[in-house]
Structure formats: structure tokens, C-alpha cells
PDB file of C-alpha atoms and ligand atoms in Angstrom:
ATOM      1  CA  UNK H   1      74.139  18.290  75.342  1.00 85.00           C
ATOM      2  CA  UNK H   2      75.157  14.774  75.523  1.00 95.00           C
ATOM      3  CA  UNK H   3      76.392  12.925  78.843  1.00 96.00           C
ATOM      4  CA  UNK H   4      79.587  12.095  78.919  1.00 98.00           C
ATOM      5  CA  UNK H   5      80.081   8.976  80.805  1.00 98.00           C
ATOM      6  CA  UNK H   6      82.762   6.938  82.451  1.00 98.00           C
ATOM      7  CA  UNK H   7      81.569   3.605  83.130  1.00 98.00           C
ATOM      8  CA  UNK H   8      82.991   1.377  85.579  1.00 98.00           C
ATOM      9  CA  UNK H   9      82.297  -2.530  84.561  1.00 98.00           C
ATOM     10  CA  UNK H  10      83.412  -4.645  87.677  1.00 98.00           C
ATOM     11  CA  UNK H  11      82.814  -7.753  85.424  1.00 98.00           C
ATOM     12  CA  UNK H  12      83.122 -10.563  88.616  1.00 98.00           C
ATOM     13  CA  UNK H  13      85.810  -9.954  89.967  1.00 98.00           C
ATOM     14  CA  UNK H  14      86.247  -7.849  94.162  1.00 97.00           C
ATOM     15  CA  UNK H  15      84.951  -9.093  97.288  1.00 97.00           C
ATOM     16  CA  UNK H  16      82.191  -6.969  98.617  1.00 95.00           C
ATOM     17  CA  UNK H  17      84.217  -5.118 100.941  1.00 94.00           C
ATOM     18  CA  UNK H  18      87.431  -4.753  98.442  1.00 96.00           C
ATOM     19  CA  UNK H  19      84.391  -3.499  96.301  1.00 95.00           C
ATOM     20  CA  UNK H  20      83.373  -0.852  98.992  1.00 93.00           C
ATOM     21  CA  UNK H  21      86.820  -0.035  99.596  1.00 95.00           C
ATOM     22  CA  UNK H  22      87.640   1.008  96.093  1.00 96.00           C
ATOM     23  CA  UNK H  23      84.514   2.694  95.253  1.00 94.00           C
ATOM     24  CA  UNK H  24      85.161   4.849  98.598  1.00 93.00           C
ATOM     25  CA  UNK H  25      88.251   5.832  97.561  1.00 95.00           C
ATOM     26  CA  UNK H  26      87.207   7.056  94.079  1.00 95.00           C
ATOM     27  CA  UNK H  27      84.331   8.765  95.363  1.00 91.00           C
ATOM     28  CA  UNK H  28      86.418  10.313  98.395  1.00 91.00           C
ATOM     29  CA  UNK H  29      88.356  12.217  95.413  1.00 90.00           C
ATOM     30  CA  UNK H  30      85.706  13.838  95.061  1.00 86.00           C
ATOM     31  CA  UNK H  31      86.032  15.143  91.645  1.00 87.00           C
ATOM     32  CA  UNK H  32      84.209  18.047  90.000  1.00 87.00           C
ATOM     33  CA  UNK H  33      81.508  16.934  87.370  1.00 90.00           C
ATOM     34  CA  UNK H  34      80.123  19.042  85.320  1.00 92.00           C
ATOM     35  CA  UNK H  35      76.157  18.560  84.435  1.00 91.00           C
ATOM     36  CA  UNK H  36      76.143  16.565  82.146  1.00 94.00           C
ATOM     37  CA  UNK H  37      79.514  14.413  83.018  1.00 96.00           C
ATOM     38  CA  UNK H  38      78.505  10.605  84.992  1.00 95.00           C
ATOM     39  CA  UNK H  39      79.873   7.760  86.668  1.00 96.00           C
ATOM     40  CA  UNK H  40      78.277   4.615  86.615  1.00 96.00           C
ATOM     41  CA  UNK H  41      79.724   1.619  88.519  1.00 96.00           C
ATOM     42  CA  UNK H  42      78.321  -1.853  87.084  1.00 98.00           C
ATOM     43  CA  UNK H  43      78.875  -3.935  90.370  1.00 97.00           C
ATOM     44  CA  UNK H  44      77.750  -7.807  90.163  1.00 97.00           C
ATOM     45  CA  UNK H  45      74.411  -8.208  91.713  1.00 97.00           C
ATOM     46  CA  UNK H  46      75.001  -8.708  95.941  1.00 95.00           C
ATOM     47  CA  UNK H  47      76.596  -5.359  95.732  1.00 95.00           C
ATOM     48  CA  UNK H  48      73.791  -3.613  93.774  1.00 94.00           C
ATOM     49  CA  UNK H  49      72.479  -2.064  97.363  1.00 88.00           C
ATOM     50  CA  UNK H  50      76.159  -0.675  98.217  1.00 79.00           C
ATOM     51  CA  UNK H  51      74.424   2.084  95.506  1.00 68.00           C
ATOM     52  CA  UNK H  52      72.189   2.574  97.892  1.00 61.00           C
ATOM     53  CA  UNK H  53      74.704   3.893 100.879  1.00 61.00           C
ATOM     54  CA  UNK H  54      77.470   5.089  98.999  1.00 61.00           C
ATOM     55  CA  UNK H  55      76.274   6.475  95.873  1.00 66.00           C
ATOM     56  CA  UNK H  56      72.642   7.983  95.648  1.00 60.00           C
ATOM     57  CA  UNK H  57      73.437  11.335  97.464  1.00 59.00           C
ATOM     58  CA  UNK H  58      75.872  11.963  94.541  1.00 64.00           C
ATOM     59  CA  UNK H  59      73.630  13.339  92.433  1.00 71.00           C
ATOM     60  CA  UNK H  60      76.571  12.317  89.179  1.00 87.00           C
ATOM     61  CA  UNK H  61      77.478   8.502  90.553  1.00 89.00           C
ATOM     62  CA  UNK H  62      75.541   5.817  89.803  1.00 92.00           C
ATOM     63  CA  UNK H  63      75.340   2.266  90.122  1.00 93.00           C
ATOM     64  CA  UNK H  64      74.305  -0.685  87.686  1.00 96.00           C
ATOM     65  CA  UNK H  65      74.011  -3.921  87.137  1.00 98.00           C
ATOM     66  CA  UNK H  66      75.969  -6.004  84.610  1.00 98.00           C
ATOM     67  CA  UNK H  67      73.046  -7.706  83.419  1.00 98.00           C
ATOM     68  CA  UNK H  68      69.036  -8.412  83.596  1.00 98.00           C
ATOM     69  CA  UNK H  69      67.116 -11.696  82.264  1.00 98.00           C
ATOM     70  CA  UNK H  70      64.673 -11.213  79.109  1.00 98.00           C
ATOM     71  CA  UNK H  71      61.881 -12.644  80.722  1.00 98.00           C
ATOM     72  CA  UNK H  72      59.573 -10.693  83.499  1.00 98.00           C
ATOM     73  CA  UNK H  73      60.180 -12.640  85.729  1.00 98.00           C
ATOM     74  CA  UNK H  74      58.567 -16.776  87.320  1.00 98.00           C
ATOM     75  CA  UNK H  75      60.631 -19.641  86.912  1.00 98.00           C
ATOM     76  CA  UNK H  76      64.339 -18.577  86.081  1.00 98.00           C
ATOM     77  CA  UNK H  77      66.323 -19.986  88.835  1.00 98.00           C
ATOM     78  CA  UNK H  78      68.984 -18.098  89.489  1.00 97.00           C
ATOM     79  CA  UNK H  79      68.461 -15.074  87.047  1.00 98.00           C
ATOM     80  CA  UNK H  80      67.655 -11.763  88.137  1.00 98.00           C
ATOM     81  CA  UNK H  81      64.475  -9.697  86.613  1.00 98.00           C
ATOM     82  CA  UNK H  82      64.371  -5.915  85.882  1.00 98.00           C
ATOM     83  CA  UNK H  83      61.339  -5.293  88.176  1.00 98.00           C
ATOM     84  CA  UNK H  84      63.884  -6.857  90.694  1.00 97.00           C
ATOM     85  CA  UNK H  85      66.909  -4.490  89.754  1.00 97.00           C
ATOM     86  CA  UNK H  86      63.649  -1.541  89.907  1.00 96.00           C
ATOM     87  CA  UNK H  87      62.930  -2.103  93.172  1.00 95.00           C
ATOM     88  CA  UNK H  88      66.364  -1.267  94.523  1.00 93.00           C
ATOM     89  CA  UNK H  89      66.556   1.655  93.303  1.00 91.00           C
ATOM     90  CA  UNK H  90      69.053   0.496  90.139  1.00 94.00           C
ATOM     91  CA  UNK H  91      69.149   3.030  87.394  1.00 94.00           C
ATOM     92  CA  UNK H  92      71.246   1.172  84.903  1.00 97.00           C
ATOM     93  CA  UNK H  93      71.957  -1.915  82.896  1.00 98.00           C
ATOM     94  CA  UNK H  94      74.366  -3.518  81.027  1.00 98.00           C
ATOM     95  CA  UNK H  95      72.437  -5.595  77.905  1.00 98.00           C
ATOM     96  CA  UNK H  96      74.441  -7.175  75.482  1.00 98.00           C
ATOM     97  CA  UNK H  97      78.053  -7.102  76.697  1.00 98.00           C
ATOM     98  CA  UNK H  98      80.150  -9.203  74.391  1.00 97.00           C
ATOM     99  CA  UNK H  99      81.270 -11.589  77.159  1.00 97.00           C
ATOM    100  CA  UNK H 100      77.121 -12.526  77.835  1.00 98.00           C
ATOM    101  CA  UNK H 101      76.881 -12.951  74.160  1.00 97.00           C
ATOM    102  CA  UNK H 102      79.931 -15.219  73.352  1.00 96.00           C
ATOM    103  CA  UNK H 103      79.478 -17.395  77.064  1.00 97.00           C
ATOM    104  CA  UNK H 104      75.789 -17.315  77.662  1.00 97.00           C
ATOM    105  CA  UNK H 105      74.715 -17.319  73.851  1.00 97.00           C
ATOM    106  CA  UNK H 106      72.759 -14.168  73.952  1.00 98.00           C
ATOM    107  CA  UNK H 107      70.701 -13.326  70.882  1.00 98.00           C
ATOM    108  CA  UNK H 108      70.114  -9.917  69.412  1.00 98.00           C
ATOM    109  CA  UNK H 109      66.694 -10.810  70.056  1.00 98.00           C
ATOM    110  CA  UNK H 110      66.977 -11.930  73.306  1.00 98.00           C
ATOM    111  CA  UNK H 111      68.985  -8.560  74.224  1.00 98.00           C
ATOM    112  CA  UNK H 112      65.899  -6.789  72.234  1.00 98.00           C
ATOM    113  CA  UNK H 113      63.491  -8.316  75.182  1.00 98.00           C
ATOM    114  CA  UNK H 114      66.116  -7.072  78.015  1.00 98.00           C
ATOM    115  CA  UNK H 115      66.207  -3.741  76.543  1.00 98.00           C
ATOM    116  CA  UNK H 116      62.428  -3.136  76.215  1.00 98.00           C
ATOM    117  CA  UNK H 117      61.960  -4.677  80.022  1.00 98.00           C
ATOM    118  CA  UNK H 118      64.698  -1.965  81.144  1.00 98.00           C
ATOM    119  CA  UNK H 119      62.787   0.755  79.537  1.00 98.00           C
ATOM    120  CA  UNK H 120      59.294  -0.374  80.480  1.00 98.00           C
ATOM    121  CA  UNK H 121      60.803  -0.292  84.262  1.00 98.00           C
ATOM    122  CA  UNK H 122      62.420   3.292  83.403  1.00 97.00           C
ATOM    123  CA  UNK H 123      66.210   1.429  83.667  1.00 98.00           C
ATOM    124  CA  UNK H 124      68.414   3.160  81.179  1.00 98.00           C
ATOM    125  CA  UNK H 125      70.181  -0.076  79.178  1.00 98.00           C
ATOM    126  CA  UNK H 126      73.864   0.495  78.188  1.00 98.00           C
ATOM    127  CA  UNK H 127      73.536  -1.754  75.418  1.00 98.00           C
ATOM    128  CA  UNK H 128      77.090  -3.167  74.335  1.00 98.00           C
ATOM    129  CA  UNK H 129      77.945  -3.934  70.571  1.00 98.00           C
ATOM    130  CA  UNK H 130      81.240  -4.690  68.905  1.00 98.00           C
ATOM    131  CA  UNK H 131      82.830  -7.302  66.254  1.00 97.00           C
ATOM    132  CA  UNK H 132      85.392  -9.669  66.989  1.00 96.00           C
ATOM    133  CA  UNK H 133      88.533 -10.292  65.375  1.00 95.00           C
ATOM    134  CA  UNK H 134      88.255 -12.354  62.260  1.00 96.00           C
ATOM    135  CA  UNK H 135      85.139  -9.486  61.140  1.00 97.00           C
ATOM    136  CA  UNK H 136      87.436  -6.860  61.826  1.00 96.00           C
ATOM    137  CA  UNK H 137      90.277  -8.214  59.609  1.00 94.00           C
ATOM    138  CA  UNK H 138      87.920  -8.941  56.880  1.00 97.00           C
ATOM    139  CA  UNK H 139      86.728  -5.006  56.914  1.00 96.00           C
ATOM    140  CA  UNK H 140      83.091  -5.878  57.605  1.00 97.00           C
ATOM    141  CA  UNK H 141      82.848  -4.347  61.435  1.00 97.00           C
ATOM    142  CA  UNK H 142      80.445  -1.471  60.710  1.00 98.00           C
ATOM    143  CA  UNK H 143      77.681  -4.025  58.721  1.00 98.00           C
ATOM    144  CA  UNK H 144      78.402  -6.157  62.358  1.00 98.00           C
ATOM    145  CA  UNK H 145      77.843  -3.220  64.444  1.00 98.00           C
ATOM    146  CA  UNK H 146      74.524  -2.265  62.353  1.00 98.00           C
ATOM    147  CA  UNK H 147      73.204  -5.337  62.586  1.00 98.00           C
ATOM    148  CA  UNK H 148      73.542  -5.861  66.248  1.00 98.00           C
ATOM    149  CA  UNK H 149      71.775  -2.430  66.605  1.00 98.00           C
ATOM    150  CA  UNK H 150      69.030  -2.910  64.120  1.00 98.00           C
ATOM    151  CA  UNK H 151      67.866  -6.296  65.731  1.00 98.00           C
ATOM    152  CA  UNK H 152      68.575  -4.952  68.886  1.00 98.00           C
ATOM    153  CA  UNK H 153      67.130  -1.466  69.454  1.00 98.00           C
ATOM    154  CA  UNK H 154      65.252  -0.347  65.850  1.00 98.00           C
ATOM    155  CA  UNK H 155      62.060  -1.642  67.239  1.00 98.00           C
ATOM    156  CA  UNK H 156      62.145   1.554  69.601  1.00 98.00           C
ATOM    157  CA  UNK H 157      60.281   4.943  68.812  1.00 98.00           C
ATOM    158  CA  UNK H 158      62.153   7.976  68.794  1.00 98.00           C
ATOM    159  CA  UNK H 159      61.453   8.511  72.473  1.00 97.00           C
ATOM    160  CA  UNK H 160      63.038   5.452  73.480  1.00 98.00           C
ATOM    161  CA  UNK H 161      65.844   4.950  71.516  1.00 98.00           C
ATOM    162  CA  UNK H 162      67.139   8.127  73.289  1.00 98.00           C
ATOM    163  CA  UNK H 163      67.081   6.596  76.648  1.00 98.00           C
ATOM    164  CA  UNK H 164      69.710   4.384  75.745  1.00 98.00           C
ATOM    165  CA  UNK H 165      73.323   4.140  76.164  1.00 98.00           C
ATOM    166  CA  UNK H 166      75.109   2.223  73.194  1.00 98.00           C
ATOM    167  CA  UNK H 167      78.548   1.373  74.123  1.00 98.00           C
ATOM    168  CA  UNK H 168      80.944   0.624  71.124  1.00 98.00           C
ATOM    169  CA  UNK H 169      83.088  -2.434  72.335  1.00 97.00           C
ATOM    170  CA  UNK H 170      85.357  -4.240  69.719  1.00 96.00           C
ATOM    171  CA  UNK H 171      85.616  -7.766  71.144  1.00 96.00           C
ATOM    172  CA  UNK H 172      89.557  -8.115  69.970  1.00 95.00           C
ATOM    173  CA  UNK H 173      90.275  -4.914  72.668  1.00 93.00           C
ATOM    174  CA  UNK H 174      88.354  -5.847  75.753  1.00 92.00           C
ATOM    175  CA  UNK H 175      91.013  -6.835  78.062  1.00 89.00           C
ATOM    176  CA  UNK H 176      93.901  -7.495  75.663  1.00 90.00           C
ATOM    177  CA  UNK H 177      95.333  -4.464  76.680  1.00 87.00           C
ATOM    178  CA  UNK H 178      95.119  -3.837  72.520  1.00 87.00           C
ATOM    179  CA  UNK H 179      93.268  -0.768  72.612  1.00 87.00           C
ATOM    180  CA  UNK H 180      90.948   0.784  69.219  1.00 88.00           C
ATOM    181  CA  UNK H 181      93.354   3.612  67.801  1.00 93.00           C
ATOM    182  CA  UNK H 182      91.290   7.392  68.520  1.00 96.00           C
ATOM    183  CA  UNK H 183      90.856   7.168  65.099  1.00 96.00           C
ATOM    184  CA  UNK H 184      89.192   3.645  64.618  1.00 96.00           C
ATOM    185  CA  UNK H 185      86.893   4.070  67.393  1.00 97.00           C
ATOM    186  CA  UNK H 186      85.843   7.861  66.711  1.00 98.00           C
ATOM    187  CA  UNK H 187      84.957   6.507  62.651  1.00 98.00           C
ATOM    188  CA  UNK H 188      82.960   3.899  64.024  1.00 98.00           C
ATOM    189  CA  UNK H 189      81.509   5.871  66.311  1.00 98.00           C
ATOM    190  CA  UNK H 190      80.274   8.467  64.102  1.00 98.00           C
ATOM    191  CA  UNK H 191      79.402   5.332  61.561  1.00 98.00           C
ATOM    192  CA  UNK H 192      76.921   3.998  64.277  1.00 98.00           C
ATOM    193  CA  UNK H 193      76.086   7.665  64.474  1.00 98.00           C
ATOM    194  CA  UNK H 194      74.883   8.192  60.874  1.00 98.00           C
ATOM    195  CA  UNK H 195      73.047   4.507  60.856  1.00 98.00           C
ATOM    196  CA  UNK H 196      70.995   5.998  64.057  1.00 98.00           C
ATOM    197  CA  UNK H 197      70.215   9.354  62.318  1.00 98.00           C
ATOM    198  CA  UNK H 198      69.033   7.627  59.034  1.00 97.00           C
ATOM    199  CA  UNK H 199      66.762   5.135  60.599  1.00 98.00           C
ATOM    200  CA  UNK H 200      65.154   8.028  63.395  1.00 98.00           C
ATOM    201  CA  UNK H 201      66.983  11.842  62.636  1.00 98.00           C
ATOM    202  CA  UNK H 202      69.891  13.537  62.969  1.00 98.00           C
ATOM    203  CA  UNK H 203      68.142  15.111  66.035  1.00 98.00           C
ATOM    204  CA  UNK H 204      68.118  11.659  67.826  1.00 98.00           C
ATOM    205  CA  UNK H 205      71.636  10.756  66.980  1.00 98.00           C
ATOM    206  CA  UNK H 206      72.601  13.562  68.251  1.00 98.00           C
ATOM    207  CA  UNK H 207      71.207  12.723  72.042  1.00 97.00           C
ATOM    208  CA  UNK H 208      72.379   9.318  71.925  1.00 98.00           C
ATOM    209  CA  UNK H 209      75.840   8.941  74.206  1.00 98.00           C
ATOM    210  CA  UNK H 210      78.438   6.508  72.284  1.00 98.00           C
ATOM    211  CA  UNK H 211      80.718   5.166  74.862  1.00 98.00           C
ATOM    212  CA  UNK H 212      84.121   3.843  73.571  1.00 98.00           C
ATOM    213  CA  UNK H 213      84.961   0.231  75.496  1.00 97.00           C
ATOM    214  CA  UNK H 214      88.229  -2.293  75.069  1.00 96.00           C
ATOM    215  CA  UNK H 215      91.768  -0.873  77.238  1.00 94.00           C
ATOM    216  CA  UNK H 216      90.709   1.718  78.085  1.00 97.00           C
ATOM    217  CA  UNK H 217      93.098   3.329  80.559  1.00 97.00           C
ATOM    218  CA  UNK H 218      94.066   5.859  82.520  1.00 97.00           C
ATOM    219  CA  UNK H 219      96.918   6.878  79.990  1.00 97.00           C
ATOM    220  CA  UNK H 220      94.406   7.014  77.008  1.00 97.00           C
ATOM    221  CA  UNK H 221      91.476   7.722  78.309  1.00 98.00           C
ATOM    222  CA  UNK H 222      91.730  11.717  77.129  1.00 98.00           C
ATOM    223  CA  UNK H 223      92.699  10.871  73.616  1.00 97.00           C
ATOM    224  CA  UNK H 224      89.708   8.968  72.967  1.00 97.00           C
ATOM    225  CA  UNK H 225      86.797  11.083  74.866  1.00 98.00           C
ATOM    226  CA  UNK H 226      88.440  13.937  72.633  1.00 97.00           C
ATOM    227  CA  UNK H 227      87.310  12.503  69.732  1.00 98.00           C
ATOM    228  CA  UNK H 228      83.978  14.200  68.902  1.00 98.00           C
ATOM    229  CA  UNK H 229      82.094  11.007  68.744  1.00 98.00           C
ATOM    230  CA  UNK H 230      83.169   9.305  71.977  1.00 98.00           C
ATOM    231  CA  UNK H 231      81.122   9.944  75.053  1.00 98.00           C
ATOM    232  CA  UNK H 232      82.944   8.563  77.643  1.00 98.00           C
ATOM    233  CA  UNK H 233      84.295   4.903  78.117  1.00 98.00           C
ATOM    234  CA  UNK H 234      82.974   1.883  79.644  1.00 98.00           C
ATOM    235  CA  UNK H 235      86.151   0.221  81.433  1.00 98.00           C
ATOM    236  CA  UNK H 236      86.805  -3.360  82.537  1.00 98.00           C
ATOM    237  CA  UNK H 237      90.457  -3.869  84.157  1.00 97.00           C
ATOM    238  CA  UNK H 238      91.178  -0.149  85.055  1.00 98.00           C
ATOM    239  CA  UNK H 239      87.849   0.917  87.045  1.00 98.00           C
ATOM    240  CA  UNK H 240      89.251  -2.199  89.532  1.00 98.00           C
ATOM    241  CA  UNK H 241      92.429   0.644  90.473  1.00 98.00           C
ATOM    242  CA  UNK H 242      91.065   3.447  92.223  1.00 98.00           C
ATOM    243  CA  UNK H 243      93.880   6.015  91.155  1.00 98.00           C
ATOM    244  CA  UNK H 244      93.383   4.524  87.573  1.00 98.00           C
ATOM    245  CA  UNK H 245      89.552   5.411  87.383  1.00 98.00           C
ATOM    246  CA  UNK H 246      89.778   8.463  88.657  1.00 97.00           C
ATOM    247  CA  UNK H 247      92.148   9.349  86.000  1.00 98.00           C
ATOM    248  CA  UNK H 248      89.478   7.688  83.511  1.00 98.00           C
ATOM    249  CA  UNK H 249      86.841   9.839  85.197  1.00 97.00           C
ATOM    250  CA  UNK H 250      88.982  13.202  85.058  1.00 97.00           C
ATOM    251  CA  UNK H 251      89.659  12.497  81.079  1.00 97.00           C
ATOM    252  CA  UNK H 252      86.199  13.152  80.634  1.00 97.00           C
ATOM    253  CA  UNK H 253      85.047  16.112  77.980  1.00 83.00           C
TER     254      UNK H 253
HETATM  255  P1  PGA J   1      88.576  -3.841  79.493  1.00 90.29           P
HETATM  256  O1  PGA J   1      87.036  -4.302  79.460  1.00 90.29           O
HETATM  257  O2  PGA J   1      88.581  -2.364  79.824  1.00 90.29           O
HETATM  258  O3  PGA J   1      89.209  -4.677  80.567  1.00 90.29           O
HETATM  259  O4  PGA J   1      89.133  -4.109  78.130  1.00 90.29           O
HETATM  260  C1  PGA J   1      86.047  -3.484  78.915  1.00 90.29           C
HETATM  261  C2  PGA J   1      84.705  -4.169  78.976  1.00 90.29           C
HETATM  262  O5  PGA J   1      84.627  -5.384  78.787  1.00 90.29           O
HETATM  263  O6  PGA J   1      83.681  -3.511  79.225  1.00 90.29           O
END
């Protein structure tokens, strides 16, 4: 069965102890989780070890980081290496969100180095892909999305390309409050779906979680984990209100 995941992306925004203080309160609602239903909470990288304390007895909650650098790690002032995210006990990785592509001019290539460094250290990447705008209006977002995931990911073997978490995120709904209709996001979903099976099996699509990302919020976050394609969400503005998440977290399938 596939996990079914609500993902909490902090993006840079809480002080460490407003941080603490909200991811207390969601976990102090103490919500049921099934199996194979997760949390992850991407916190920016000083509040990676707050994982550590709050989060690692719950065997469901789980912390990651936002990002990783592509290279192994020397001299990279200021960047942050995988082994480095390994050694405190991180589980998970953003790669590829839109925002590190469009301000920090990451490459599908470069996010096809980050991705093999997170599996070589046994971090599961949630690799982000999604088209913006003007790609959309011209009808051309699923050749956009298959692109991003063939130069991204298709150098993996059938083991590894099921260790990752591909996280659909149309750039025109992440934080515009304009969210993907159910319908829009569950036929891409199930597009990215078929372009997975084709180039591994239908086997491997299968395992593969397909997060929905862009408004999600509490009041829509049930429609669109219905949809038989949508694992789960990864959220920006809404995982920062407690009562909001845990709504997000409750909508899950
Ligand atoms: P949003 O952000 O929920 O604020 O639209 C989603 C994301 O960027 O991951």
C-alpha cells in the first residue's frame, strides 16, 4: 500500500521556539495514523535536531530538511551536505522545490546529484516538480513535468526510484491561494503515474507516493487526497497554523 503523506514545508519562515511551539501543539493532538499514513515537517536547518526531541518516538512524524547541496561535501561555504543531514538522524529531503529552482537556479541535473547523494546516505528525497504559468496556459504541463522527472530521477534502477517521494507542485498555486482543481491535479497525477510505469512497470508506479502541493488547506485538503492518485499534500502557508495542519493531517486517506 502506498503512504499517504502530509507534508509540512516551513519554507523560512518561525523562530525556533514559535517552531517548537506549533509543532507541539500538532503533535499534542495526537491523532490516530494508520500504518501507512505520515507526517513529515520540513523545518529550515537550526531546527533539524528539534526532530530529534520532539519527533523520533512517534514512530509516524518525521522531520526533514528543505534542502541538501549536490556536492559531498569540502568547500561550499555555507551549504549543508547529506552526510551532514545523515548524521542527525534526518530521514527526509526536499530536492527540487520550485522556489530553489527559480531563486537559486537549480538544474535538473544538479537536483539529479542531490537525489542520488540522499539515496546513497539512505535519505528518502521528496523531489518537487511542477510548471509555471505561461506552460500551463499553453497546455504543455505534462511534457514539463516529464521532463523534470526524466532528467531528474530516470537514471535510478527500479529499487531506487521507489524510495522516492515525487511531489506534484504547479508553480502558479504555491502560495497564491489559487489551488489545482481535484480534477487537474488527480490527471496529472495519474499522467506522471503512467510516464513512471512505462519507463520501470506498472508495479513501480504503483509504490511511488504522488503528493499534491500549491493551497493546499485545511478546507480542501479531503477533496484532493480523495482523488485516487493523490497521496497526501506537501503544504507551505497552512502547516504554519497548528489547527490548520491538523485538519490537513486528518484529511488524509
Ligand atoms: P503553499 O506552498 O501551500 O503555501 O502554496 C506549498 C509549497 O511550496 O510546498
Amino acid at each position: 500500500m502506498r503512504k499517504q503523506i502530509a507534508a509540512a514545508n516551513w519554507k523560512m519562515n518561525l523562530t525556533y521556539q514559535e517552531g517548537e511551539k506549533l509543532l507541539n501543539d500538532i503533535l499534542s493532538a495526537q491523532i490516530l495514523l494508520e500504518p501507512h499514513q505520515l507526517t513529515i515537517f520540513a523545518v529550515p536547518f537550526p531546527y533539524l535536531i528539534m526532530g530529534n526531541s520532539a519527533v523520533s518516538e512517534e514512530i509516524n512524524n518525521h522531520i526533514a530538511a528543505q534542502n541538501c547541496y549536490s556536492k559531498r561535501g569540502g568547500a561550499y561555504t555555507g551549504e549543508v551536505s547529506v552526510e551532514m543531514l545523515q548524521s542527525i538522524g534526518v530521514e527526509y529531503c526536499i530536492v527540487g522545490h520550485s522556489e530553489r529552482r527559480e531563486y537559486f537556479g537549480e538544474s535538473n541535473q544538479m537536483l539529479a546529484d542531490k537525489v542520488n547523494l540522499c539515496l546513497e546516505y539512505n535519505i528518502t528525497p521528496i523531489f518537487c516538480c511542477g510548471e509555471p504559468l505561461p506552460i500551463r496556459e499553453a497546455n504543455k504541463q505534462n511534457e514539463y513535468v516529464a521532463t523534470q522527472l526524466k532528467e531528474s530521477l530516470f537514471h535510478l534502477d527500479e529499487a531506487q526510484i521507489q524510495q522516492v517521494i515525487i511531489a506534484y507542485e504547479p508553480i502558479w498555486a504555491i502560495g497564491t491561494g489559487v489551488t489545482a482543481s481535484t480534477a487537474q491535479a488527480q490527471e496529472i497525477h495519474q499522467y506522471l503515474r503512467s510516464v513512471i510505469a512505462s519507463q520501470y512497470s506498472a508495479d513501480v508506479a504503483d509504490n511511488i507516493s504522488i503528493l499534491y502541493g500549491g493551497s493546499v488547506k485545511a478546507g480542501n485538503a479531503a477533496e484532493l487526497f480523495a482523488a485516487p492518485d493523490v497521496d497526501g499534500g506537501l503544504v507551505g502557508g497552512a502547516s504554519l497554523v497548528a489547527d490548520d495542519f491538523i485538519k490537513i493531517i486528518q484529511a488524509l486517506k
